[in-house]
């Protein structure tokens, strides 16, 4: 089992601020996925990163996969209240999730 | 895009009742379905992996006699919580996987045992 640690566990910021959340492991992942989950719903896939050092952008979200493929980060620029949710990382083949970062963006 | 339907979305029942939750892939055949459990303000915990036509593989600490999983077809898996008790109250989520595609999640079932 490949364990994923996410930090911070909770994050509360004001609208317009930037933030970065992290997903770390001692294991190497062939690929890693980021999801966002809103209350009462299933997780929604945001991105899959595959190549070490890869950077993917999704509007105001920037995802980076570490060179050694053991860690990843998600950076949100100018956060909005609609970004509020639980952000989860998971190994694409392992199907197990990290503990998640619960983000609250206040208007 | 691919859709996974989970039913019911919400159920309340008395202690000792058995509850069945269905997970259907509506527009694709799922090689594998996964069942997760989520407590309030926590992440998803993988309970079991289910392949069509074979017995489910349960994660360590998950009672297979308590949580019965049936995966009779490539589009349907069911989770039955047997003799449910208040501590079984949780949010249960399924996902369906084709193989070289990301898994697709249902919207979850909120189970409340009184």
PDB file of C-alpha atoms in Angstrom:
ATOM      1  CA  UNK A   1       0.000   0.000   0.000  1.00  0.00           C
ATOM      2  CA  UNK A   2       1.357   3.390  -0.987  1.00  0.00           C
ATOM      3  CA  UNK A   3       0.585   5.989   1.669  1.00  0.00           C
ATOM      4  CA  UNK A   4      -0.149   9.576   0.732  1.00  0.00           C
ATOM      5  CA  UNK A   5       0.169  12.469   3.149  1.00  0.00           C
ATOM      6  CA  UNK A   6      -1.591  15.704   2.400  1.00  0.00           C
ATOM      7  CA  UNK A   7      -0.963  19.079   3.959  1.00  0.00           C
ATOM      8  CA  UNK A   8      -2.303  21.250   5.289  1.00  0.00           C
ATOM      9  CA  UNK A   9      -5.288  19.353   6.594  1.00  0.00           C
ATOM     10  CA  UNK A  10      -7.407  22.496   6.813  1.00  0.00           C
ATOM     11  CA  UNK A  11      -7.007  25.851   5.099  1.00  0.00           C
ATOM     12  CA  UNK A  12      -9.233  28.893   5.400  1.00  0.00           C
ATOM     13  CA  UNK A  13      -8.409  31.941   3.299  1.00  0.00           C
ATOM     14  CA  UNK A  14      -9.984  35.083   1.906  1.00  0.00           C
ATOM     15  CA  UNK A  15     -11.154  35.406  -1.658  1.00  0.00           C
ATOM     16  CA  UNK A  16      -8.338  36.551  -3.921  1.00  0.00           C
ATOM     17  CA  UNK A  17      -5.519  34.924  -1.985  1.00  0.00           C
ATOM     18  CA  UNK A  18      -3.176  32.324  -3.425  1.00  0.00           C
ATOM     19  CA  UNK A  19      -2.576  28.925  -1.850  1.00  0.00           C
ATOM     20  CA  UNK A  20      -0.643  25.718  -2.293  1.00  0.00           C
ATOM     21  CA  UNK A  21      -1.516  22.278  -0.984  1.00  0.00           C
ATOM     22  CA  UNK A  22       0.776  19.296  -0.970  1.00  0.00           C
ATOM     23  CA  UNK A  23       0.633  15.568  -1.477  1.00  0.00           C
ATOM     24  CA  UNK A  24       3.668  13.564  -0.376  1.00  0.00           C
ATOM     25  CA  UNK A  25       4.705   9.947  -0.243  1.00  0.00           C
ATOM     26  CA  UNK A  26       7.783   7.862   0.382  1.00  0.00           C
ATOM     27  CA  UNK A  27       6.778   5.707  -2.585  1.00  0.00           C
ATOM     28  CA  UNK A  28       7.124   6.373  -6.279  1.00  0.00           C
ATOM     29  CA  UNK A  29       3.896   6.688  -8.235  1.00  0.00           C
ATOM     30  CA  UNK A  30       3.540   5.914 -11.916  1.00  0.00           C
ATOM     31  CA  UNK A  31       0.862   8.589 -11.991  1.00  0.00           C
ATOM     32  CA  UNK A  32      -1.113  10.598  -9.507  1.00  0.00           C
ATOM     33  CA  UNK A  33      -4.539  12.172  -9.546  1.00  0.00           C
ATOM     34  CA  UNK A  34      -6.085  15.194  -7.876  1.00  0.00           C
ATOM     35  CA  UNK A  35      -9.785  15.349  -7.068  1.00  0.00           C
ATOM     36  CA  UNK A  36     -12.131  17.879  -5.544  1.00  0.00           C
ATOM     37  CA  UNK A  37     -15.114  16.798  -3.506  1.00  0.00           C
ATOM     38  CA  UNK A  38     -18.032  18.955  -2.424  1.00  0.00           C
ATOM     39  CA  UNK A  39     -20.293  18.014   0.495  1.00  0.00           C
ATOM     40  CA  UNK A  40     -22.735  15.233  -0.270  1.00  0.00           C
ATOM     41  CA  UNK A  41     -21.162  14.406  -3.615  1.00  0.00           C
ATOM     42  CA  UNK A  42     -18.583  12.063  -5.031  1.00  0.00           C
ATOM     43  CA  UNK A  43     -15.073  13.278  -5.885  1.00  0.00           C
ATOM     44  CA  UNK A  44     -14.529  14.876  -9.278  1.00  0.00           C
ATOM     45  CA  UNK A  45     -11.273  14.315 -11.105  1.00  0.00           C
ATOM     46  CA  UNK A  46      -9.278  17.495 -11.718  1.00  0.00           C
ATOM     47  CA  UNK A  47      -6.088  16.181 -13.289  1.00  0.00           C
ATOM     48  CA  UNK A  48      -3.787  13.214 -13.744  1.00  0.00           C
ATOM     49  CA  UNK A  49      -0.028  13.813 -13.690  1.00  0.00           C
ATOM     50  CA  UNK A  50       2.205  11.183 -15.177  1.00  0.00           C
ATOM     51  CA  UNK A  51       5.696  12.490 -15.924  1.00  0.00           C
ATOM     52  CA  UNK A  52       8.200  13.530 -13.254  1.00  0.00           C
ATOM     53  CA  UNK A  53       8.505  17.329 -13.226  1.00  0.00           C
ATOM     54  CA  UNK A  54       5.272  17.716 -15.160  1.00  0.00           C
ATOM     55  CA  UNK A  55       3.252  20.897 -14.721  1.00  0.00           C
ATOM     56  CA  UNK A  56      -0.397  21.069 -15.739  1.00  0.00           C
ATOM     57  CA  UNK A  57      -2.649  24.087 -15.635  1.00  0.00           C
ATOM     58  CA  UNK A  58      -6.408  24.111 -15.336  1.00  0.00           C
ATOM     59  CA  UNK A  59      -7.522  27.748 -15.383  1.00  0.00           C
ATOM     60  CA  UNK A  60      -6.377  29.120 -11.990  1.00  0.00           C
ATOM     61  CA  UNK A  61      -5.148  25.728 -10.783  1.00  0.00           C
ATOM     62  CA  UNK A  62      -1.563  24.623 -11.366  1.00  0.00           C
ATOM     63  CA  UNK A  63      -0.547  21.047 -10.654  1.00  0.00           C
ATOM     64  CA  UNK A  64       3.035  19.894 -10.382  1.00  0.00           C
ATOM     65  CA  UNK A  65       4.422  16.377 -10.150  1.00  0.00           C
ATOM     66  CA  UNK A  66       7.770  16.041  -8.403  1.00  0.00           C
ATOM     67  CA  UNK A  67      10.827  15.018 -10.378  1.00  0.00           C
ATOM     68  CA  UNK A  68      11.054  11.789  -8.396  1.00  0.00           C
ATOM     69  CA  UNK A  69       7.302  11.165  -8.753  1.00  0.00           C
ATOM     70  CA  UNK A  70       6.889  10.937  -4.978  1.00  0.00           C
ATOM     71  CA  UNK A  71       5.131  14.212  -4.411  1.00  0.00           C
ATOM     72  CA  UNK A  72       2.775  16.677  -6.010  1.00  0.00           C
ATOM     73  CA  UNK A  73       1.421  20.118  -5.363  1.00  0.00           C
ATOM     74  CA  UNK A  74      -1.677  22.055  -6.284  1.00  0.00           C
ATOM     75  CA  UNK A  75      -1.461  25.840  -6.461  1.00  0.00           C
ATOM     76  CA  UNK A  76      -4.577  27.978  -6.746  1.00  0.00           C
ATOM     77  CA  UNK A  77      -4.242  31.568  -7.854  1.00  0.00           C
ATOM     78  CA  UNK A  78      -6.756  34.190  -6.740  1.00  0.00           C
ATOM     79  CA  UNK A  79      -8.964  31.720  -4.917  1.00  0.00           C
ATOM     80  CA  UNK A  80     -12.718  32.102  -5.179  1.00  0.00           C
ATOM     81  CA  UNK A  81     -15.530  30.859  -2.915  1.00  0.00           C
ATOM     82  CA  UNK A  82     -16.350  28.299  -5.604  1.00  0.00           C
ATOM     83  CA  UNK A  83     -12.982  26.666  -4.946  1.00  0.00           C
ATOM     84  CA  UNK A  84     -14.180  25.612  -1.506  1.00  0.00           C
ATOM     85  CA  UNK A  85     -14.088  21.858  -1.067  1.00  0.00           C
ATOM     86  CA  UNK A  86     -12.049  18.833  -0.075  1.00  0.00           C
ATOM     87  CA  UNK A  87      -8.991  18.351  -2.269  1.00  0.00           C
ATOM     88  CA  UNK A  88      -7.773  14.787  -2.495  1.00  0.00           C
ATOM     89  CA  UNK A  89      -4.816  13.110  -4.126  1.00  0.00           C
ATOM     90  CA  UNK A  90      -4.649   9.443  -5.044  1.00  0.00           C
ATOM     91  CA  UNK A  91      -2.355   7.123  -6.893  1.00  0.00           C
ATOM     92  CA  UNK A  92      -3.952   6.531 -10.264  1.00  0.00           C
ATOM     93  CA  UNK A  93      -3.611   2.773  -9.966  1.00  0.00           C
ATOM     94  CA  UNK A  94      -3.649   2.406  -6.195  1.00  0.00           C
ATOM     95  CA  UNK A  95      -7.167   3.809  -5.750  1.00  0.00           C
ATOM     96  CA  UNK A  96      -6.406   4.942  -2.209  1.00  0.00           C
ATOM     97  CA  UNK A  97      -6.708   8.556  -1.182  1.00  0.00           C
ATOM     98  CA  UNK A  98      -4.677  10.837   0.991  1.00  0.00           C
ATOM     99  CA  UNK A  99      -6.352  12.407   4.021  1.00  0.00           C
ATOM    100  CA  UNK A 100      -7.243  15.478   1.991  1.00  0.00           C
ATOM    101  CA  UNK A 101      -7.049  19.237   2.410  1.00  0.00           C
ATOM    102  CA  UNK A 102     -10.285  20.921   3.340  1.00  0.00           C
ATOM    103  CA  UNK A 103     -10.244  24.383   1.760  1.00  0.00           C
ATOM    104  CA  UNK A 104     -12.607  27.185   2.664  1.00  0.00           C
ATOM    105  CA  UNK A 105     -12.503  30.402   0.662  1.00  0.00           C
ATOM    106  CA  UNK A 106     -14.361  33.221   2.342  1.00  0.00           C
ATOM    107  CA  UNK A 107     -15.961  35.967   0.240  1.00  0.00           C
TER     108      UNK A 107
ATOM    109  CA  UNK B   1     -18.853  11.810 -19.962  1.00  0.00           C
ATOM    110  CA  UNK B   2     -19.077   8.548 -18.089  1.00  0.00           C
ATOM    111  CA  UNK B   3     -21.793   8.409 -15.470  1.00  0.00           C
ATOM    112  CA  UNK B   4     -22.054   6.279 -12.379  1.00  0.00           C
ATOM    113  CA  UNK B   5     -25.386   6.107 -10.635  1.00  0.00           C
ATOM    114  CA  UNK B   6     -25.603   5.238  -6.977  1.00  0.00           C
ATOM    115  CA  UNK B   7     -28.882   4.427  -5.257  1.00  0.00           C
ATOM    116  CA  UNK B   8     -30.308   5.275  -2.841  1.00  0.00           C
ATOM    117  CA  UNK B   9     -28.740   8.641  -2.173  1.00  0.00           C
ATOM    118  CA  UNK B  10     -30.014   8.696   1.381  1.00  0.00           C
ATOM    119  CA  UNK B  11     -31.408   6.063   3.697  1.00  0.00           C
ATOM    120  CA  UNK B  12     -32.475   5.998   7.318  1.00  0.00           C
ATOM    121  CA  UNK B  13     -33.294   2.718   8.985  1.00  0.00           C
ATOM    122  CA  UNK B  14     -33.547   1.022  12.318  1.00  0.00           C
ATOM    123  CA  UNK B  15     -30.700  -0.817  13.999  1.00  0.00           C
ATOM    124  CA  UNK B  16     -30.553  -4.454  12.934  1.00  0.00           C
ATOM    125  CA  UNK B  17     -31.817  -3.799   9.416  1.00  0.00           C
ATOM    126  CA  UNK B  18     -29.824  -4.808   6.350  1.00  0.00           C
ATOM    127  CA  UNK B  19     -29.382  -2.119   3.718  1.00  0.00           C
ATOM    128  CA  UNK B  20     -28.469  -2.600   0.059  1.00  0.00           C
ATOM    129  CA  UNK B  21     -26.739   0.095  -1.974  1.00  0.00           C
ATOM    130  CA  UNK B  22     -26.504  -0.140  -5.755  1.00  0.00           C
ATOM    131  CA  UNK B  23     -23.791   1.209  -8.003  1.00  0.00           C
ATOM    132  CA  UNK B  24     -24.391   1.246 -11.758  1.00  0.00           C
ATOM    133  CA  UNK B  25     -22.196   2.364 -14.601  1.00  0.00           C
ATOM    134  CA  UNK B  26     -24.661   3.835 -17.077  1.00  0.00           C
ATOM    135  CA  UNK B  27     -22.697   4.186 -20.298  1.00  0.00           C
ATOM    136  CA  UNK B  28     -19.688   1.913 -19.978  1.00  0.00           C
ATOM    137  CA  UNK B  29     -18.733  -1.517 -18.751  1.00  0.00           C
ATOM    138  CA  UNK B  30     -16.762  -1.389 -15.549  1.00  0.00           C
ATOM    139  CA  UNK B  31     -14.017  -3.938 -15.164  1.00  0.00           C
ATOM    140  CA  UNK B  32     -13.740  -3.103 -11.514  1.00  0.00           C
ATOM    141  CA  UNK B  33     -15.835  -1.266  -8.973  1.00  0.00           C
ATOM    142  CA  UNK B  34     -14.585   0.174  -5.710  1.00  0.00           C
ATOM    143  CA  UNK B  35     -16.448   0.852  -2.507  1.00  0.00           C
ATOM    144  CA  UNK B  36     -15.397   3.625  -0.154  1.00  0.00           C
ATOM    145  CA  UNK B  37     -16.572   4.840   3.212  1.00  0.00           C
ATOM    146  CA  UNK B  38     -16.267   8.427   4.369  1.00  0.00           C
ATOM    147  CA  UNK B  39     -16.814   9.796   7.848  1.00  0.00           C
ATOM    148  CA  UNK B  40     -17.601  13.496   8.382  1.00  0.00           C
ATOM    149  CA  UNK B  41     -14.687  15.790   7.610  1.00  0.00           C
ATOM    150  CA  UNK B  42     -12.477  12.864   6.648  1.00  0.00           C
ATOM    151  CA  UNK B  43     -11.160  11.420   3.442  1.00  0.00           C
ATOM    152  CA  UNK B  44     -12.451   8.409   1.530  1.00  0.00           C
ATOM    153  CA  UNK B  45     -11.362   5.070   2.927  1.00  0.00           C
ATOM    154  CA  UNK B  46     -11.218   2.182   0.482  1.00  0.00           C
ATOM    155  CA  UNK B  47     -13.318  -0.705   1.778  1.00  0.00           C
ATOM    156  CA  UNK B  48     -13.138  -3.229  -1.025  1.00  0.00           C
ATOM    157  CA  UNK B  49     -12.347  -3.841  -4.660  1.00  0.00           C
ATOM    158  CA  UNK B  50     -14.888  -5.733  -6.709  1.00  0.00           C
ATOM    159  CA  UNK B  51     -14.288  -7.447 -10.040  1.00  0.00           C
ATOM    160  CA  UNK B  52     -17.184  -8.749 -12.100  1.00  0.00           C
ATOM    161  CA  UNK B  53     -17.868 -12.412 -11.510  1.00  0.00           C
ATOM    162  CA  UNK B  54     -15.385 -12.885  -8.689  1.00  0.00           C
ATOM    163  CA  UNK B  55     -15.240 -12.376  -4.949  1.00  0.00           C
ATOM    164  CA  UNK B  56     -14.458  -8.920  -3.685  1.00  0.00           C
ATOM    165  CA  UNK B  57     -11.099  -8.131  -2.137  1.00  0.00           C
ATOM    166  CA  UNK B  58     -11.533  -6.414   1.204  1.00  0.00           C
ATOM    167  CA  UNK B  59      -9.144  -3.975   2.825  1.00  0.00           C
ATOM    168  CA  UNK B  60      -7.621  -4.862   6.138  1.00  0.00           C
ATOM    169  CA  UNK B  61     -10.033  -4.246   8.990  1.00  0.00           C
ATOM    170  CA  UNK B  62     -13.176  -4.351   6.856  1.00  0.00           C
ATOM    171  CA  UNK B  63     -15.512  -7.184   7.839  1.00  0.00           C
ATOM    172  CA  UNK B  64     -16.548  -9.076   4.727  1.00  0.00           C
ATOM    173  CA  UNK B  65     -19.494 -10.683   6.490  1.00  0.00           C
ATOM    174  CA  UNK B  66     -20.707  -7.256   7.532  1.00  0.00           C
ATOM    175  CA  UNK B  67     -20.292  -5.587   4.170  1.00  0.00           C
ATOM    176  CA  UNK B  68     -21.416  -7.985   1.458  1.00  0.00           C
ATOM    177  CA  UNK B  69     -20.424  -7.054  -2.059  1.00  0.00           C
ATOM    178  CA  UNK B  70     -21.902  -8.571  -5.186  1.00  0.00           C
ATOM    179  CA  UNK B  71     -20.666  -7.713  -8.670  1.00  0.00           C
ATOM    180  CA  UNK B  72     -22.892  -9.773 -10.912  1.00  0.00           C
ATOM    181  CA  UNK B  73     -22.467  -7.807 -14.120  1.00  0.00           C
ATOM    182  CA  UNK B  74     -20.125  -5.316 -15.743  1.00  0.00           C
ATOM    183  CA  UNK B  75     -22.537  -2.509 -14.962  1.00  0.00           C
ATOM    184  CA  UNK B  76     -23.795  -3.283 -11.470  1.00  0.00           C
ATOM    185  CA  UNK B  77     -22.244  -3.798  -8.064  1.00  0.00           C
ATOM    186  CA  UNK B  78     -24.107  -3.859  -4.771  1.00  0.00           C
ATOM    187  CA  UNK B  79     -22.985  -3.300  -1.202  1.00  0.00           C
ATOM    188  CA  UNK B  80     -25.176  -4.748   1.535  1.00  0.00           C
ATOM    189  CA  UNK B  81     -24.614  -3.579   5.079  1.00  0.00           C
ATOM    190  CA  UNK B  82     -25.911  -6.477   7.124  1.00  0.00           C
ATOM    191  CA  UNK B  83     -27.517  -6.030  10.538  1.00  0.00           C
ATOM    192  CA  UNK B  84     -26.587  -2.372  10.513  1.00  0.00           C
ATOM    193  CA  UNK B  85     -25.878  -0.551  13.747  1.00  0.00           C
ATOM    194  CA  UNK B  86     -25.424   3.155  14.508  1.00  0.00           C
ATOM    195  CA  UNK B  87     -21.641   2.869  14.118  1.00  0.00           C
ATOM    196  CA  UNK B  88     -22.218   1.859  10.495  1.00  0.00           C
ATOM    197  CA  UNK B  89     -23.723   5.261   9.790  1.00  0.00           C
ATOM    198  CA  UNK B  90     -21.548   6.919   7.183  1.00  0.00           C
ATOM    199  CA  UNK B  91     -21.309   8.183   3.622  1.00  0.00           C
ATOM    200  CA  UNK B  92     -20.683   5.292   1.224  1.00  0.00           C
ATOM    201  CA  UNK B  93     -19.312   6.012  -2.246  1.00  0.00           C
ATOM    202  CA  UNK B  94     -18.726   3.693  -5.171  1.00  0.00           C
ATOM    203  CA  UNK B  95     -16.589   4.152  -8.229  1.00  0.00           C
ATOM    204  CA  UNK B  96     -16.347   2.290 -11.503  1.00  0.00           C
ATOM    205  CA  UNK B  97     -13.184   1.698 -13.491  1.00  0.00           C
ATOM    206  CA  UNK B  98     -12.599   0.530 -17.053  1.00  0.00           C
ATOM    207  CA  UNK B  99      -8.880  -0.011 -16.842  1.00  0.00           C
ATOM    208  CA  UNK B 100      -6.890   2.628 -18.685  1.00  0.00           C
ATOM    209  CA  UNK B 101      -9.370   5.344 -17.757  1.00  0.00           C
ATOM    210  CA  UNK B 102      -9.815   7.323 -14.548  1.00  0.00           C
ATOM    211  CA  UNK B 103     -12.324   5.911 -12.140  1.00  0.00           C
ATOM    212  CA  UNK B 104     -15.753   7.537 -12.144  1.00  0.00           C
ATOM    213  CA  UNK B 105     -17.535   8.119  -8.868  1.00  0.00           C
ATOM    214  CA  UNK B 106     -21.141   7.911  -7.856  1.00  0.00           C
ATOM    215  CA  UNK B 107     -22.666  10.686  -5.777  1.00  0.00           C
ATOM    216  CA  UNK B 108     -22.669   8.588  -2.636  1.00  0.00           C
ATOM    217  CA  UNK B 109     -25.219   7.165  -0.221  1.00  0.00           C
ATOM    218  CA  UNK B 110     -25.720   8.698   3.171  1.00  0.00           C
ATOM    219  CA  UNK B 111     -26.659   5.932   5.578  1.00  0.00           C
ATOM    220  CA  UNK B 112     -28.100   6.765   8.980  1.00  0.00           C
ATOM    221  CA  UNK B 113     -28.852   3.961  11.423  1.00  0.00           C
ATOM    222  CA  UNK B 114     -31.116   4.832  14.338  1.00  0.00           C
TER     223      UNK B 114
END
